[in-house]
Tab-separated table of C-alpha atoms in Angstrom:
chain	number	residue	atom	x	y	z
F	8	MET	CA	0.000	0.000	0.000
F	9	VAL	CA	1.272	3.447	-0.944
F	10	CYS	CA	1.513	6.105	1.757
F	11	ARG	CA	0.741	9.349	-0.070
F	12	VAL	CA	2.085	12.536	1.508
F	13	ILE	CA	0.786	15.816	0.122
F	14	LEU	CA	3.509	18.397	0.605
F	15	PRO	CA	2.349	21.727	2.086
F	16	ARG	CA	1.910	24.925	0.077
F	17	GLN	CA	4.737	26.615	1.988
F	18	PHE	CA	7.563	24.159	1.482
F	19	ARG	CA	9.667	24.906	4.553
F	20	ALA	CA	10.983	22.492	7.157
F	21	PRO	CA	8.769	23.792	10.015
F	22	GLU	CA	5.705	22.933	7.898
F	23	LEU	CA	7.127	19.481	7.151
F	24	PHE	CA	7.984	18.389	10.707
F	25	PRO	CA	4.338	17.998	11.879
F	26	GLN	CA	3.612	16.054	8.709
F	27	VAL	CA	6.514	13.695	9.370
F	28	GLN	CA	5.237	13.074	12.889
F	29	ARG	CA	1.711	12.414	11.609
F	30	GLU	CA	2.807	9.983	8.902
F	31	PHE	CA	5.841	8.265	10.383
F	32	GLY	CA	5.808	9.019	14.133
F	33	ARG	CA	9.435	9.436	15.188
F	34	LEU	CA	10.392	7.389	12.126
F	35	GLU	CA	9.597	4.138	13.909
F	36	ARG	CA	6.789	3.501	11.351
F	37	ILE	CA	8.312	3.321	7.889
F	38	PRO	CA	5.948	2.150	5.134
F	39	ASN	CA	7.018	0.079	2.137
F	40	HIS	CA	6.242	2.846	-0.344
F	41	VAL	CA	5.911	6.601	0.161
F	42	GLN	CA	4.754	8.936	-2.579
F	43	PHE	CA	5.355	12.667	-2.076
F	44	ASP	CA	2.825	14.804	-3.933
F	45	PHE	CA	4.191	18.200	-5.067
F	46	SER	CA	0.969	19.446	-6.659
F	47	GLN	CA	0.021	21.851	-3.829
F	48	LEU	CA	3.447	23.511	-3.581
F	49	GLN	CA	3.320	27.292	-3.890
F	50	PHE	CA	6.674	28.379	-2.538
F	51	ALA	CA	9.882	26.434	-1.849
F	52	ARG	CA	12.578	27.449	0.636
F	53	PRO	CA	16.035	25.926	1.280
F	54	SER	CA	14.979	24.255	4.529
F	55	GLY	CA	12.191	22.357	2.741
F	56	VAL	CA	14.529	21.228	-0.016
F	57	VAL	CA	17.198	20.026	2.428
F	58	PHE	CA	14.738	18.298	4.707
F	59	LEU	CA	12.918	16.371	1.979
F	60	SER	CA	16.264	15.388	0.493
F	61	ASN	CA	17.450	13.969	3.814
F	62	LEU	CA	14.104	12.282	4.461
F	63	THR	CA	14.129	10.637	1.044
F	64	ARG	CA	17.628	9.293	1.649
F	65	TYR	CA	16.685	8.070	5.110
F	66	LEU	CA	13.546	6.273	3.894
F	67	ARG	CA	15.390	4.626	1.000
F	68	ARG	CA	18.230	3.584	3.285
F	69	ASN	CA	15.621	1.797	5.379
F	70	GLY	CA	14.175	-0.142	2.473
F	71	CYS	CA	11.282	2.172	1.626
F	72	ARG	CA	10.409	2.925	-2.003
F	73	VAL	CA	10.106	6.706	-2.473
F	74	THR	CA	8.388	8.244	-5.493
F	75	TYR	CA	7.265	11.749	-6.399
F	76	CYS	CA	4.158	12.978	-8.243
F	77	GLY	CA	2.640	16.325	-9.208
F	78	LEU	CA	5.876	17.466	-10.811
F	79	ASP	CA	5.039	20.269	-13.225
F	80	PRO	CA	8.348	21.966	-14.079
F	81	SER	CA	6.557	25.033	-15.445
F	82	ARG	CA	5.557	25.931	-11.877
F	83	ASP	CA	8.004	28.176	-10.007
F	84	PRO	CA	8.632	26.058	-6.881
F	85	ILE	CA	9.206	22.920	-8.965
F	86	ALA	CA	11.564	24.813	-11.304
F	87	TYR	CA	13.426	26.130	-8.232
F	88	MET	CA	13.834	22.593	-6.893
F	89	ASP	CA	14.944	21.327	-10.301
F	90	ASP	CA	17.545	24.123	-10.489
F	91	SER	CA	18.667	23.183	-6.979
F	92	LEU	CA	19.496	19.707	-8.391
F	93	PHE	CA	16.988	18.022	-6.100
F	94	PHE	CA	15.485	15.835	-8.836
F	95	GLU	CA	18.858	15.070	-10.400
F	96	GLN	CA	19.970	13.656	-7.065
F	97	HIS	CA	16.794	11.739	-6.239
F	98	CYS	CA	15.355	10.771	-9.638
F	99	GLY	CA	18.618	10.345	-11.523
F	100	ARG	CA	17.979	13.286	-13.874
F	101	ARG	CA	16.684	16.842	-13.962
F	102	LEU	CA	13.022	17.336	-14.947
F	103	LEU	CA	14.142	19.700	-17.714
F	104	ASP	CA	17.467	19.489	-19.515
F	105	SER	CA	17.651	23.277	-19.373
F	106	SER	CA	17.523	23.391	-15.564
F	107	GLN	CA	20.768	24.408	-13.914
F	108	PRO	CA	21.983	25.814	-10.581
F	109	ARG	CA	21.123	29.495	-10.189
F	110	PRO	CA	23.967	31.949	-9.541
F	111	THR	CA	22.214	32.928	-6.309
F	112	THR	CA	22.435	29.429	-4.870
F	113	ARG	CA	24.938	26.819	-3.863
F	114	PRO	CA	22.886	23.817	-4.966
F	115	LEU	CA	21.738	21.001	-2.750
F	116	MET	CA	24.622	18.783	-1.837
F	117	GLU	CA	25.150	15.689	0.243
F	118	ILE	CA	28.512	16.200	1.821
F	119	ARG	CA	30.836	13.942	3.783
F	120	HIS	CA	32.409	15.275	6.957
F	121	THR	CA	35.880	14.785	5.513
F	122	GLU	CA	34.980	17.088	2.582
F	123	VAL	CA	33.173	19.796	4.530
F	124	HIS	CA	36.032	22.190	5.303
F	125	GLY	CA	37.294	22.030	1.720
F	126	TRP	CA	33.798	22.818	0.439
F	127	ILE	CA	33.567	25.810	2.776
F	128	GLY	CA	36.971	27.172	1.782
F	129	PHE	CA	36.964	26.448	-1.938
F	130	GLN	CA	33.298	26.801	-2.865
F	131	LEU	CA	31.114	28.536	-0.294
F	132	ILE	CA	33.413	31.407	0.691
F	133	PRO	CA	34.551	32.380	-2.860
F	134	TRP	CA	30.906	32.237	-4.052
F	135	LEU	CA	29.648	34.366	-1.149
F	136	SER	CA	32.489	36.835	-1.598
F	137	ALA	CA	31.736	37.198	-5.323
F	138	SER	CA	27.985	37.487	-4.670
F	139	SER	CA	28.225	39.992	-1.840
F	140	GLY	CA	31.336	41.986	-2.742
F	141	VAL	CA	32.765	41.311	0.723
F	142	PRO	CA	36.445	40.279	0.473
F	143	GLU	CA	37.153	36.697	1.501
F	144	THR	CA	39.452	37.949	4.259
F	145	GLU	CA	36.506	39.702	5.923
F	146	LEU	CA	34.468	36.490	5.918
F	147	ALA	CA	36.818	34.751	8.385
F	148	GLU	CA	34.274	34.792	11.236
F	149	PHE	CA	31.556	33.381	8.978
F	150	ARG	CA	33.929	30.737	7.687
F	151	THR	CA	34.724	29.672	11.237
F	152	CYS	CA	31.008	29.646	12.126
F	153	MET	CA	30.360	27.196	9.307
F	154	SER	CA	33.262	24.978	10.371
F	155	GLU	CA	32.107	25.058	14.005
F	156	LEU	CA	28.622	24.094	12.884
F	157	PHE	CA	29.812	21.105	10.893
F	158	ASN	CA	32.285	20.051	13.619
F	159	ASN	CA	29.447	20.035	16.138
F	160	ILE	CA	26.922	18.313	13.910
F	161	GLN	CA	29.527	15.634	13.374
F	162	ASP	CA	29.574	15.109	17.149
F	163	HIS	CA	25.811	14.413	17.179
F	164	THR	CA	25.546	11.902	14.382
F	165	GLU	CA	26.481	8.340	13.624
F	166	TYR	CA	26.377	9.017	9.871
F	167	ASP	CA	29.290	10.594	8.039
F	168	VAL	CA	27.176	12.695	5.682
F	169	GLY	CA	24.911	15.706	5.901
F	170	SER	CA	23.082	17.939	3.427
F	171	VAL	CA	23.571	21.614	2.720
F	172	PHE	CA	21.916	24.227	0.515
F	173	ALA	CA	22.553	27.991	0.377
F	174	GLN	CA	20.514	30.830	-1.072
F	175	TRP	CA	21.740	34.398	-1.584
F	176	TYR	CA	19.187	37.253	-1.586
F	177	PRO	CA	20.995	40.147	-3.344
F	178	GLN	CA	18.418	42.848	-2.575
F	179	GLU	CA	18.616	42.149	1.146
F	180	HIS	CA	22.374	41.328	1.235
F	181	LYS	CA	21.242	38.182	3.010
F	182	LEU	CA	22.530	34.631	2.953
F	183	GLU	CA	20.313	31.766	4.069
F	184	ILE	CA	22.079	28.470	4.561
F	185	VAL	CA	20.620	25.219	5.816
F	186	VAL	CA	22.637	22.303	7.143
F	187	ALA	CA	21.043	19.053	8.268
F	188	ASP	CA	21.781	15.472	9.116
F	189	PHE	CA	19.778	12.446	10.174
F	190	GLY	CA	21.847	11.436	13.183
F	191	SER	CA	20.730	10.885	16.765
F	192	GLY	CA	20.300	14.618	17.308
F	193	ILE	CA	21.421	17.178	19.880
F	194	PRO	CA	18.932	16.321	22.693
F	195	ARG	CA	20.037	12.703	22.863
F	196	THR	CA	23.710	13.715	22.985
F	197	VAL	CA	23.064	16.318	25.704
F	198	ARG	CA	21.159	13.747	27.783
F	199	THR	CA	24.220	11.491	27.879
F	200	VAL	CA	25.642	13.934	30.436
F	201	GLU	CA	22.653	15.857	31.868
F	202	ALA	CA	19.035	15.020	32.606
F	203	ILE	CA	17.078	17.688	30.737
F	204	ASP	CA	13.332	17.359	30.264
F	205	SER	CA	12.493	18.999	26.939
F	206	ASP	CA	14.299	18.773	23.608
F	207	ALA	CA	14.231	22.580	23.247
F	208	ASN	CA	15.957	23.024	26.617
F	209	ALA	CA	18.539	20.422	25.641
F	210	ILE	CA	19.279	22.315	22.409
F	211	LEU	CA	19.580	25.566	24.355
F	212	ARG	CA	21.935	23.913	26.860
F	213	SER	CA	24.227	22.781	24.043
F	214	PHE	CA	24.880	26.447	23.173
F	215	ASP	CA	26.020	27.367	26.690
F	216	GLU	CA	29.677	28.289	26.842
F	217	GLY	CA	31.634	25.537	28.563
F	218	PHE	CA	28.965	22.871	28.113
F	219	SER	CA	30.210	19.782	26.330
F	220	ALA	CA	28.885	16.249	26.065
F	221	LYS	CA	32.556	15.291	25.632
F	222	SER	CA	31.903	13.367	22.423
F	223	ARG	CA	35.635	13.902	22.030
F	224	PRO	CA	37.930	14.318	25.041
F	225	THR	CA	39.294	17.647	23.736
F	226	ASN	CA	35.837	19.253	23.345
F	227	ARG	CA	35.378	22.199	25.690
F	228	GLY	CA	32.000	23.600	24.783
F	229	ALA	CA	33.256	26.555	22.790
F	230	GLY	CA	32.107	25.882	19.223
F	231	LEU	CA	28.343	26.382	19.381
F	232	HIS	CA	28.800	29.347	21.708
F	233	TYR	CA	31.167	30.933	19.170
F	234	LEU	CA	28.614	30.267	16.424
F	235	ARG	CA	25.797	31.932	18.349
F	236	GLN	CA	27.850	34.950	19.445
F	237	ASN	CA	29.281	35.661	16.015
F	238	VAL	CA	26.126	35.100	13.980
F	239	LEU	CA	24.200	37.492	16.213
F	240	ASP	CA	26.880	40.072	17.086
F	241	ASN	CA	29.193	40.217	14.070
F	242	LEU	CA	27.194	38.867	11.149
F	243	GLY	CA	23.841	40.602	11.725
F	244	GLY	CA	22.073	37.286	11.559
F	245	ASN	CA	19.952	34.765	13.363
F	246	LEU	CA	19.961	31.072	13.954
F	247	ARG	CA	17.217	28.454	14.182
F	248	VAL	CA	18.029	24.964	15.433
F	249	HIS	CA	15.631	22.022	15.126
F	250	SER	CA	16.286	18.634	16.684
F	251	GLY	CA	13.817	16.018	17.910
F	252	SER	CA	10.666	17.825	18.994
F	253	GLY	CA	12.487	21.028	19.981
F	254	VAL	CA	13.172	24.278	18.161
F	255	VAL	CA	15.337	27.121	19.418
F	256	ARG	CA	15.605	30.441	17.640
F	257	PHE	CA	18.430	32.859	18.489
F	258	GLU	CA	18.097	36.435	17.319
F	259	LYS	CA	19.247	39.887	18.316
F	260	ASN	CA	16.860	42.470	19.672
F	261	GLY	CA	18.665	45.795	20.081
F	262	ASN	CA	21.842	44.977	21.970
F	263	SER	CA	20.602	41.837	23.623
F	264	HIS	CA	20.235	38.269	22.469
F	265	GLN	CA	16.728	36.897	22.372
F	266	VAL	CA	16.013	33.189	22.612
F	267	LYS	CA	12.706	31.609	21.630
F	268	LEU	CA	11.973	28.011	22.521
F	269	CYS	CA	9.280	25.885	20.977
F	270	GLU	CA	8.398	22.316	21.830
F	271	GLY	CA	6.179	19.712	20.262
F	272	SER	CA	5.342	21.280	16.909
F	273	GLY	CA	6.427	18.214	14.975
F	274	PHE	CA	9.455	15.977	14.837
F	275	CYS	CA	12.825	16.712	13.251
F	276	PRO	CA	14.905	13.573	12.869
F	277	GLY	CA	18.559	14.415	13.459
F	278	THR	CA	19.531	18.071	13.488
F	279	MET	CA	18.688	20.924	11.149
F	280	VAL	CA	20.260	24.364	11.456
F	281	GLU	CA	18.931	27.355	9.530
F	282	LEU	CA	21.370	30.227	9.546
F	283	GLU	CA	20.881	33.712	8.122
F	284	ILE	CA	23.535	36.395	7.921
F	285	ARG	CA	23.580	39.927	6.526
F	286	THR	CA	26.790	40.759	4.661
F	287	ASP	CA	26.095	44.521	4.776
F	288	ARG	CA	26.465	44.341	8.562
F	289	ILE	CA	29.974	42.864	8.536
F	290	GLU	CA	32.518	45.373	9.805
F	291	PHE	CA	35.731	45.494	7.799
F	292	ASP	CA	39.076	45.214	9.556
F	293	GLU	CA	41.135	48.020	8.000
F	294	VAL	CA	43.947	48.316	10.520
F	295	ASN	CA	45.087	44.739	10.995
F	296	ASP	CA	48.863	44.473	10.511
F	297	GLY	CA	49.089	40.823	11.563
F	298	SER	CA	50.489	41.582	15.005
F	299	PHE	CA	49.178	39.899	18.131
F	300	GLU	CA	49.075	40.844	21.801
F	301	TRP	CA	47.988	38.448	24.513
J	379	MET	CA	62.382	29.507	16.678
J	380	VAL	CA	59.548	29.983	14.196
J	381	VAL	CA	56.775	27.417	13.685
J	382	VAL	CA	55.075	28.094	10.345
J	383	VAL	CA	51.565	26.670	10.603
J	384	LYS	CA	51.051	26.426	6.844
J	385	ASP	CA	54.091	24.143	6.598
J	386	LEU	CA	52.399	21.694	8.961
J	387	VAL	CA	48.689	21.709	8.039
J	388	SER	CA	46.677	22.963	5.098
J	389	SER	CA	43.999	24.504	7.328
J	390	CYS	CA	43.144	24.963	11.000
J	391	ASP	CA	39.641	23.476	11.153
J	392	THR	CA	39.846	20.231	13.096
J	393	ASN	CA	41.140	18.627	16.276
J	394	TYR	CA	43.658	16.751	14.193
J	395	ASP	CA	45.058	19.966	12.654
J	396	GLY	CA	45.444	21.322	16.185
J	397	MET	CA	47.227	18.234	17.447
J	398	VAL	CA	49.776	18.435	14.629
J	399	VAL	CA	50.576	22.065	15.444
J	400	HIS	CA	50.574	21.376	19.193
J	401	LYS	CA	53.216	18.713	18.830
J	402	HIS	CA	55.599	21.142	17.118
J	403	VAL	CA	54.874	24.105	19.408
J	404	LEU	CA	55.295	21.982	22.539
J	405	SER	CA	58.566	20.590	21.282
J	406	ALA	CA	59.785	24.106	20.430
J	407	LEU	CA	58.830	25.455	23.870
J	408	HIS	CA	60.774	22.638	25.539
J	409	GLY	CA	63.797	23.350	23.361
J	410	THR	CA	64.062	27.132	23.310
J	411	ASP	CA	63.043	30.234	25.261
J	412	SER	CA	61.063	32.098	22.646
J	413	VAL	CA	58.771	30.555	20.051
J	414	VAL	CA	56.994	32.363	17.225
J	415	VAL	CA	53.952	30.749	15.584
J	416	ASP	CA	53.417	32.169	12.111
J	417	PHE	CA	49.887	32.085	10.658
J	418	SER	CA	50.753	33.350	7.164
J	419	GLY	CA	48.270	31.976	4.618
J	420	ILE	CA	45.817	30.748	7.262
J	421	PRO	CA	42.416	32.461	6.851
J	422	ASN	CA	40.770	31.297	10.073
J	423	VAL	CA	40.888	28.875	12.996
J	424	THR	CA	38.174	26.934	14.832
J	425	SER	CA	37.797	26.385	18.572
J	426	SER	CA	38.602	22.685	18.041
J	427	PHE	CA	41.930	23.689	16.523
J	428	VAL	CA	42.729	26.213	19.261
J	429	ASN	CA	41.806	23.762	22.029
J	430	CYS	CA	44.188	21.149	20.683
J	431	ALA	CA	47.015	23.412	19.510
J	432	PHE	CA	47.170	25.995	22.311
J	433	VAL	CA	44.820	25.279	25.234
J	434	ALA	CA	46.512	21.892	25.660
J	435	LEU	CA	49.789	23.756	26.359
J	436	LEU	CA	48.314	24.705	29.753
J	437	GLN	CA	48.980	21.119	30.850
J	438	ASP	CA	52.734	21.811	30.568
J	439	PHE	CA	53.099	25.556	31.161
J	440	ASP	CA	51.211	28.186	33.124
J	441	PHE	CA	49.585	31.013	31.212
J	442	ALA	CA	52.174	33.587	32.323
J	443	GLN	CA	54.950	31.465	30.829
J	444	ILE	CA	53.032	30.990	27.614
J	445	ARG	CA	52.347	34.724	27.293
J	446	SER	CA	55.988	35.603	27.752
J	447	ARG	CA	57.492	32.873	25.584
J	448	LEU	CA	54.947	32.231	22.849
J	449	HIS	CA	54.416	34.863	20.166
J	450	LEU	CA	51.978	34.785	17.280
J	451	GLN	CA	52.508	36.624	14.019
J	452	ASN	CA	50.586	37.250	10.803
J	453	VAL	CA	47.282	36.679	12.549
J	454	ASN	CA	44.067	38.266	11.361
J	455	ARG	CA	41.263	39.547	13.585
J	456	GLN	CA	39.427	36.230	13.767
J	457	ILE	CA	42.510	34.181	14.653
J	458	GLY	CA	43.747	36.681	17.219
J	459	ASN	CA	40.382	37.043	18.932
J	460	LEU	CA	39.682	33.319	19.184
J	461	VAL	CA	43.150	32.314	20.414
J	462	ARG	CA	43.188	35.112	23.015
J	463	ASP	CA	39.638	34.421	24.181
J	464	ARG	CA	40.016	30.647	24.475
J	465	MET	CA	43.364	30.852	26.264
J	466	LYS	CA	42.198	33.446	28.781
J	467	LYS	CA	39.030	31.520	29.607
J	468	GLU	CA	40.747	28.152	29.933
J	469	ALA	CA	43.628	29.628	31.967
J	470	ALA	CA	41.066	31.089	34.365
J	471	THR	CA	39.504	27.670	34.908
J	472	VAL	CA	42.917	26.119	35.573
J	473	ALA	CA	43.884	28.846	38.078
């Protein structure tokens, strides 16, 4: 029997999580055949693309047949997904031969942990620099944020791959980048060292400076804190982290950091991080002569 | 003595990169009074790298010794800020 899943009009991960919980529970109920119906899609965002990509891979890895229907490439959201290389990766070919990655995106990619830092340095940073006009040297904090993110995601997963997709909005000088994996997730890792009731609180705890689940003996709880501080203070951005049934959003309100927690609005297998930065808010370092004082 | 990071690792992103640099810096500090670590050609460092390369030195030397004997050069804003911040915070927890 085919389990038909009608994808929501707004194709973003937060709209997909409740659907996943309804259809598959916490992925303990995997049918033999799932068909995703794209016919209702009105608007696609990077988080939806990344999440469905990961979900498709996860279902197939677990023996489920995954098919798609309602694919009309003349419709904008389907064309966007075709240009993002979604269908090339999951159906073996693009819907239209003319589809190709847009200059404003870094297309959907499944990336191994061993390749991540090379991808950041050789693809993401040069592309963002060319798109935004910000010299690569001034993107050092962002580059480190991305590496910290991947280093930490690696600590919360048993798989050696994750997915990433980036979208540049030139009018707003804004980058939206989504990174996700299908590992055990942040809450489970946090609970190996502390008893914390909700998934959202566990995610929040993982961003505290000095907190570490000691997945590696040298971890000292600095990476996620650095990510949060720099995205909010130096990159004019915000951060949304989904894992299990928890969501935590970090944003800046005036001079202070604001944290919003949400629990139980669906289920996110593994970890998904949505990160936005504003390149017009990056301050250039004009006086650095390479010297260092302790 | 000068330890040129780029001669040892291609980037400073991982624990492993940090361990490679740590080994050379530690050896240099045991062998000579003043050690310079040169970051020419390195665009950024992560906390994992700094923890392994520099914070681990606190097991062998106190922070005052490290400050007086270890010098960094050709560092950009990001590298300087993260190394300084991590070392100060970890030294405070050791003290």
